[in-house]
CSV table of C-alpha atoms and ligand atoms in Angstrom, one decimal:
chain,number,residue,atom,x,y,z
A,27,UNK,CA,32.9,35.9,49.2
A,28,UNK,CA,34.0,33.0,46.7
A,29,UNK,CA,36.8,32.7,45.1
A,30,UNK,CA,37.6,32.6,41.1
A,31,UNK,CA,37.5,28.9,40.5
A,32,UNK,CA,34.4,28.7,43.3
A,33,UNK,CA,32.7,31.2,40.9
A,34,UNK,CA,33.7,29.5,38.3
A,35,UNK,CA,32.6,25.7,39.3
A,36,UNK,CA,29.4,26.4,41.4
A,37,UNK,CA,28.6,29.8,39.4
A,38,UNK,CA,29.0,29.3,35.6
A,39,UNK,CA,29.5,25.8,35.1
A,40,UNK,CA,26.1,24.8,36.1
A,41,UNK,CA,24.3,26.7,33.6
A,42,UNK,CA,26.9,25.7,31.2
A,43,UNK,CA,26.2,22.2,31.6
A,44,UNK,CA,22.2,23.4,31.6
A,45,UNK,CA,22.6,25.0,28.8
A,46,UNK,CA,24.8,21.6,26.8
A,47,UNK,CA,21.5,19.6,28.0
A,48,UNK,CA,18.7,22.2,26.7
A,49,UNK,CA,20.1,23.0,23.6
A,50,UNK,CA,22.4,19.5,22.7
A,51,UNK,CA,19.2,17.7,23.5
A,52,UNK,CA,17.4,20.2,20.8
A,53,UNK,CA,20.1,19.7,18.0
A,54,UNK,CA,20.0,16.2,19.0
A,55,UNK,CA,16.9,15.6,18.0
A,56,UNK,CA,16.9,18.0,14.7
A,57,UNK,CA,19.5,16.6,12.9
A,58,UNK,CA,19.9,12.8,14.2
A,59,UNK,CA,16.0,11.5,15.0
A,60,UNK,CA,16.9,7.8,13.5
A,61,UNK,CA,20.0,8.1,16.0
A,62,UNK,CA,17.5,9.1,19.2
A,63,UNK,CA,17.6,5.4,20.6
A,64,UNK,CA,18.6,3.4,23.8
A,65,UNK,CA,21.0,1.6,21.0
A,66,UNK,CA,19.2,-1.8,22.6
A,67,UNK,CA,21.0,-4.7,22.8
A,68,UNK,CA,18.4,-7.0,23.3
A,69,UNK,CA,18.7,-8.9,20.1
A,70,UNK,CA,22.3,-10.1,21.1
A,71,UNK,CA,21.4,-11.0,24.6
A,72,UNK,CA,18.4,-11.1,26.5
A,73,UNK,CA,18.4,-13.5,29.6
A,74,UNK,CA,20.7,-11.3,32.0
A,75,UNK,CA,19.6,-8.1,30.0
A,76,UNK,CA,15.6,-9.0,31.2
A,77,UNK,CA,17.0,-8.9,34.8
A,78,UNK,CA,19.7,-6.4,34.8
A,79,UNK,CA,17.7,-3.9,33.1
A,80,UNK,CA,14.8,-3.6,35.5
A,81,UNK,CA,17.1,-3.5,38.3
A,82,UNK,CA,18.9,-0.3,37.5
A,83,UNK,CA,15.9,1.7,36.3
A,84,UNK,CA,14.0,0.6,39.5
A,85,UNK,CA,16.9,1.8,41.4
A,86,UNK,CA,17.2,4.8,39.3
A,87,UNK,CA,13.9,6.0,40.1
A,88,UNK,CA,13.8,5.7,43.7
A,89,UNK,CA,17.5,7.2,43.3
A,90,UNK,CA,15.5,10.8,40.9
A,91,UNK,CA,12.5,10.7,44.0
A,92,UNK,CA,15.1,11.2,46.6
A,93,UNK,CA,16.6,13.9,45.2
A,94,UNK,CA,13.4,15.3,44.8
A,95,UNK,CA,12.7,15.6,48.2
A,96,UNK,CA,16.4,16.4,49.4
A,97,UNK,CA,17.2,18.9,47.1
A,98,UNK,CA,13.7,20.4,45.7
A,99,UNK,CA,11.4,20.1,49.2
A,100,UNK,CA,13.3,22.9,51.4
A,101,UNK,CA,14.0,21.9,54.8
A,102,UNK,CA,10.9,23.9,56.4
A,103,UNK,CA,8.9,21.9,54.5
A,104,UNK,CA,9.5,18.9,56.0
A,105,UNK,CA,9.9,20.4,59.5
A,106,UNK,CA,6.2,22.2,58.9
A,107,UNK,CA,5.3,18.3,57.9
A,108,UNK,CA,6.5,17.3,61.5
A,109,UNK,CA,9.7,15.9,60.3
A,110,UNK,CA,12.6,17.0,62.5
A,111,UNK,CA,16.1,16.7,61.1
A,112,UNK,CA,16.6,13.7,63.0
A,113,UNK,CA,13.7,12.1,61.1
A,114,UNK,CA,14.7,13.1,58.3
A,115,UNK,CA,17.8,11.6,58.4
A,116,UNK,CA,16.7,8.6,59.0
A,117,UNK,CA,15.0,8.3,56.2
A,118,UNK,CA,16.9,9.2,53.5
A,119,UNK,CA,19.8,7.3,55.3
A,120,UNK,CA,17.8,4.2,54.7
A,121,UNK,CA,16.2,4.9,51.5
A,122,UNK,CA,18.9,6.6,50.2
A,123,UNK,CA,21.2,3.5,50.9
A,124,UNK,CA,19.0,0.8,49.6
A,125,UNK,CA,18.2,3.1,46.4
A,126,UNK,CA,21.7,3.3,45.7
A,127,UNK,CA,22.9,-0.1,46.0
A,128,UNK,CA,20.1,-1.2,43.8
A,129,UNK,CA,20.7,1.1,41.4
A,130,UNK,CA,24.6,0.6,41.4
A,131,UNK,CA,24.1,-3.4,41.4
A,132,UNK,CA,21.9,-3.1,38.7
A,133,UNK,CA,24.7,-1.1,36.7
A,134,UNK,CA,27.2,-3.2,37.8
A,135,UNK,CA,25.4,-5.8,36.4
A,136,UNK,CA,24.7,-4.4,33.1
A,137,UNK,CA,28.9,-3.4,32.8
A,138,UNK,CA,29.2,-7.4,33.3
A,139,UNK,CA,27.0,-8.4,31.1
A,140,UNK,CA,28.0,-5.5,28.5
A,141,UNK,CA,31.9,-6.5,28.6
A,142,UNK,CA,31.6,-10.2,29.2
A,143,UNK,CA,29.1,-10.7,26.1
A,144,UNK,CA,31.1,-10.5,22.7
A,145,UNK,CA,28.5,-9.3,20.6
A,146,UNK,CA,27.3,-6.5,23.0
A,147,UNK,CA,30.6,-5.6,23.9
A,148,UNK,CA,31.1,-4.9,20.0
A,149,UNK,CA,27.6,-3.1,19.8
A,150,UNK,CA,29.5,-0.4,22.2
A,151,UNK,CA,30.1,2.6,20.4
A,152,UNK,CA,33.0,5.5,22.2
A,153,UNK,CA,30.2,7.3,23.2
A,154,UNK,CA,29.4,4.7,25.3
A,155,UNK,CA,31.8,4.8,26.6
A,156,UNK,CA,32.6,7.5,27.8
A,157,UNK,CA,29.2,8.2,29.4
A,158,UNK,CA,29.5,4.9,31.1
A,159,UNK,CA,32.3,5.7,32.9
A,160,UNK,CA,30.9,9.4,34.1
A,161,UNK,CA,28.0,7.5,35.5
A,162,UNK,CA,29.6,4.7,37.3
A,163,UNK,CA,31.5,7.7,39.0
A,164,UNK,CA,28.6,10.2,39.5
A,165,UNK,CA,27.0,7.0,41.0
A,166,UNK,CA,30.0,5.7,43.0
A,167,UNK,CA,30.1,9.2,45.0
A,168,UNK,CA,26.9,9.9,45.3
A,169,UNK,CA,26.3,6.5,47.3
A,170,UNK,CA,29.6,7.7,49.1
A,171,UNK,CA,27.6,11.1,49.8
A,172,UNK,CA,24.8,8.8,51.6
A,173,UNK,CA,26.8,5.4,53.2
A,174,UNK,CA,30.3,7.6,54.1
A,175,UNK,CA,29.3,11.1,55.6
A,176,UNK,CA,25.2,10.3,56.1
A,177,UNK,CA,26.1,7.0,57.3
A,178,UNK,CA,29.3,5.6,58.5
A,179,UNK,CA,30.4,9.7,60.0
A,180,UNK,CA,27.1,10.7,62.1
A,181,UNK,CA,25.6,12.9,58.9
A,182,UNK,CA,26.3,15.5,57.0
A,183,UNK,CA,23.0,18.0,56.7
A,184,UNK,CA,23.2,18.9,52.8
A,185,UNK,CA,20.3,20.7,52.9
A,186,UNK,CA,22.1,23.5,54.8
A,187,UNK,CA,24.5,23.9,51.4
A,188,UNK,CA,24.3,21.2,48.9
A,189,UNK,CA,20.1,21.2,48.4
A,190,UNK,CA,19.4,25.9,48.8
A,191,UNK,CA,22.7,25.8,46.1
A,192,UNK,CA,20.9,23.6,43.5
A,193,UNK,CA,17.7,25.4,43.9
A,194,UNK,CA,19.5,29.0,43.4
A,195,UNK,CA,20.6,27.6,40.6
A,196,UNK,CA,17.4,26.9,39.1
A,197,UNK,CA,15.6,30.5,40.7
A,198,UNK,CA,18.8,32.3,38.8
A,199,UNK,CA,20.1,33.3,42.4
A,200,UNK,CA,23.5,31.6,42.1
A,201,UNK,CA,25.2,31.2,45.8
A,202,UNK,CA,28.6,29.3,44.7
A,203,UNK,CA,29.6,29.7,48.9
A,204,UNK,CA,27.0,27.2,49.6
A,205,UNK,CA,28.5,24.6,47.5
A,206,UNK,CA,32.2,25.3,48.4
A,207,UNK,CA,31.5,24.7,51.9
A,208,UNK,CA,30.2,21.6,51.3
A,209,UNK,CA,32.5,18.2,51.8
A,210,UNK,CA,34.9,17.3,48.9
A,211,UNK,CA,33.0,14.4,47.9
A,212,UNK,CA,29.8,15.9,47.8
A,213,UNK,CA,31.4,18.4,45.6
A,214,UNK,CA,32.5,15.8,43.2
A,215,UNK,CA,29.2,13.8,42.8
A,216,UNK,CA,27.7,17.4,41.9
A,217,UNK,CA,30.5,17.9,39.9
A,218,UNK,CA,30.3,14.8,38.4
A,219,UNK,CA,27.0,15.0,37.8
A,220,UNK,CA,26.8,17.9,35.9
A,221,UNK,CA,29.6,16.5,33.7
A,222,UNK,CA,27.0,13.8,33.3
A,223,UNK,CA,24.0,16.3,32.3
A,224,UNK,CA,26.2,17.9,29.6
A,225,UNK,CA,27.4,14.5,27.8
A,226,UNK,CA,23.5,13.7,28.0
A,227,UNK,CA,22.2,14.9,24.6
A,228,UNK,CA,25.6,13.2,22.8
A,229,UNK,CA,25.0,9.7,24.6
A,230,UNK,CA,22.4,6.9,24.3
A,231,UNK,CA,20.8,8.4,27.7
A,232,UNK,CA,18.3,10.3,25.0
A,233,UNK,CA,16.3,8.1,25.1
A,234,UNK,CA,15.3,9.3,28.8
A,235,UNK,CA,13.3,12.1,27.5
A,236,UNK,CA,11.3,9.3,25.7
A,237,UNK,CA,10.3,7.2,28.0
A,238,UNK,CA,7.6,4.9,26.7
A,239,UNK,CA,5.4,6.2,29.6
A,240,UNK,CA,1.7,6.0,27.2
A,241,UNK,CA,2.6,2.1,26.8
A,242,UNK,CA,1.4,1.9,30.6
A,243,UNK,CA,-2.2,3.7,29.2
A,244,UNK,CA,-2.3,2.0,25.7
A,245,UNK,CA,-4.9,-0.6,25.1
A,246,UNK,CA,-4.0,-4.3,24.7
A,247,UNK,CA,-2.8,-5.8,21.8
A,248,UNK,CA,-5.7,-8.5,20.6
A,249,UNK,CA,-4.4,-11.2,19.2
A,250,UNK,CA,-6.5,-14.3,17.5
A,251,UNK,CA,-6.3,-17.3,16.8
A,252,UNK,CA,-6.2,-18.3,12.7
A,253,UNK,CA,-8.5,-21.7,13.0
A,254,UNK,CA,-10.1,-22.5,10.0
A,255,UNK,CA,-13.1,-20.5,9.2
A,256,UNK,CA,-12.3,-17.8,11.5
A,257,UNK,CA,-10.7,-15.2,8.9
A,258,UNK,CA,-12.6,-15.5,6.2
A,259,UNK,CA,-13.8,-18.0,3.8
A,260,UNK,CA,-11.4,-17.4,0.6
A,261,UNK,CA,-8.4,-19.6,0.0
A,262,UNK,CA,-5.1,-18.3,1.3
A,263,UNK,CA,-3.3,-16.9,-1.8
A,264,UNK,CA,0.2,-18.5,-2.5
A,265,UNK,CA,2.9,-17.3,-0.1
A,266,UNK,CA,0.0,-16.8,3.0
A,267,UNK,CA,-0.5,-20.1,3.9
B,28,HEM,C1,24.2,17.7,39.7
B,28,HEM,C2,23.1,17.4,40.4
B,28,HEM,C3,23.2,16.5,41.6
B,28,HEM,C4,23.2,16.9,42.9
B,28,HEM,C5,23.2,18.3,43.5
B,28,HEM,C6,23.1,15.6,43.7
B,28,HEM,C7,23.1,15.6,45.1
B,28,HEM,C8,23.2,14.4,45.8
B,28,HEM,C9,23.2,14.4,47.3
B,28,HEM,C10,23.2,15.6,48.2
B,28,HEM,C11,23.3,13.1,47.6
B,28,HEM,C12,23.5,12.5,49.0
B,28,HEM,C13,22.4,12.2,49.8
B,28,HEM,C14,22.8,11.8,51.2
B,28,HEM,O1,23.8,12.3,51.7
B,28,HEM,O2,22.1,11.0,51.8
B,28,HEM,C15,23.3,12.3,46.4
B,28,HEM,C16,23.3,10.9,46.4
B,28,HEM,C17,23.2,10.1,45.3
B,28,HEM,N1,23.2,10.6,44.0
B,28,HEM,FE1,23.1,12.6,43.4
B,28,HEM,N2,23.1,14.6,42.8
B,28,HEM,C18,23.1,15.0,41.6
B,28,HEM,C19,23.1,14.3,40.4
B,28,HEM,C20,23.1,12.9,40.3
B,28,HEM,C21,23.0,12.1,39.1
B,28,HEM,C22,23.0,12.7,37.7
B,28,HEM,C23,23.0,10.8,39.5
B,28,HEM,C24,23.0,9.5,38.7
B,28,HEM,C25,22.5,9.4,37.5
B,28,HEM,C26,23.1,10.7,40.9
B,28,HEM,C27,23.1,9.6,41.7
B,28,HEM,C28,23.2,9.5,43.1
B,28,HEM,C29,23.2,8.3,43.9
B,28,HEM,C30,23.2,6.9,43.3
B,28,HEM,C31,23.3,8.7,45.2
B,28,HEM,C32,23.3,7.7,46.4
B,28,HEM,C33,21.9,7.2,46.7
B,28,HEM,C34,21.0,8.2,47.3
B,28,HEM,O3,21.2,8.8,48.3
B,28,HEM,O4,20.0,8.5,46.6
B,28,HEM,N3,23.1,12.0,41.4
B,28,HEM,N4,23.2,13.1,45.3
């Protein structure tokens, strides 16, 4: 049985935060579309930005694929697979580890870049932020999560609570006594998190759901060279020279 403020944080507040994502993202995108932008700030530096950048997304995704597989994949799976727990932990102690300190150095190095640069540090806006400092934080204990109790104290096994929690949430089969069992740092990543999740649709982080993923597909730009004769025979007009 949980108790009111279990219920509460691992019962409503998940689909409250949902809900802030779905439907902020929606009004988001109605009423602001020239506003739906990363907010680059590649025209006011670009030398550290081309580096740093990279970096964190890189991270980022091999951060998103291992929760994937911890938190979507039950554990059955992976033990049908012929992956004991042991295994397992392995694994996602490794990756885990080296997917969060790339992703957290690459952020670390954007924050540098983004307070130590005058002109970028003027291009922040409060949103900003307000987000940034959720996501060095969500970020901060999740590597905890993996280096602290995965690591450093033997292992936790979050699939027993953490991973069947988040996946009741998403079946609408809500078991708050998963999460409340779980260790108080693992609680405040998710916690964290889905305080991250609902300033989503308010932040720059928009531009997520836009990811310029048909650029990989597109056909080349052609570009030619304007040597004399080779476009056209008629004398530039003034101005086109
Ligand atoms: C609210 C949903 C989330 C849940 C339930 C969740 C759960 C977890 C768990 C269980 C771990 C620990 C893995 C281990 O012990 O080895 C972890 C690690 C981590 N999480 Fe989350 N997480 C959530 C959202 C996020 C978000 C939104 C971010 C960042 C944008 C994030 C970033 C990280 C990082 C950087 C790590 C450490 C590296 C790793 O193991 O991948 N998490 N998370």
């Amino acid at each position: 049985m949980s108790s009111g403020p279990d219920l509460l944080l691992w019962g409503a507040a998940p689909y409250a935060s949902i809900a802030l994502l779905v439907f902020g993202t929606i009004w988001r995108y109605r009423h602001d579309k020239f506003g739906w932008t990363t907010r680059s700030s590649q025209l006011h530096e670009s030398r550290l930005l081309r580096v740093a950048s990279p970096v964190f997304h890189i991270g980022l995704l091999m951060v998103i694929g291992g929760h994937v597989l911890g938190l979507l994949v039950p554990k059955g799976v992976t033990e049908f697979a012929g992956l004991d727990e042991h295994g397992y932990h392995l694994i996602s102690l490794g990756m885990g580890s080296v997917a969060g300190l790339v992703a957290i150095g690459g952020l670390g190095l954007l924050l540098w870049r983004r307070i130590r640069v005058p002109a970028v540090r003027g291009a922040t806006s409060v949103s900003d932020k307000y987000m940034y400092v959720v996501l060095v934080l969500v970020m901060l204990a999740g590597l905890a999560n993996t280096l602290v109790d995965n690591g450093l104290r033997g292992g936790y096994d979050y699939r027993e609570t953490v991973a069947p929690w988040f996946r009741g949430i998403l079946l609408l089969d809500p078991r708050p006594e998963l999460m409340a069992s779980a260790p108080l740092d693992y609680r405040l990543h998710t916690a964290l998190g889905m305080l991250l999740f609902a300033l989503w649709p308010f932040s720059r982080l928009v531009h997520a759901f836009s990811a310029p993923v048909r650029y990989l597909l597109r056909p080349y730009v052609v570009y030619r060279r304007r040597a004399p004769g080779s476009v056209g025979t008629r004398d530039p007009r003034r101005g086109w020279e």
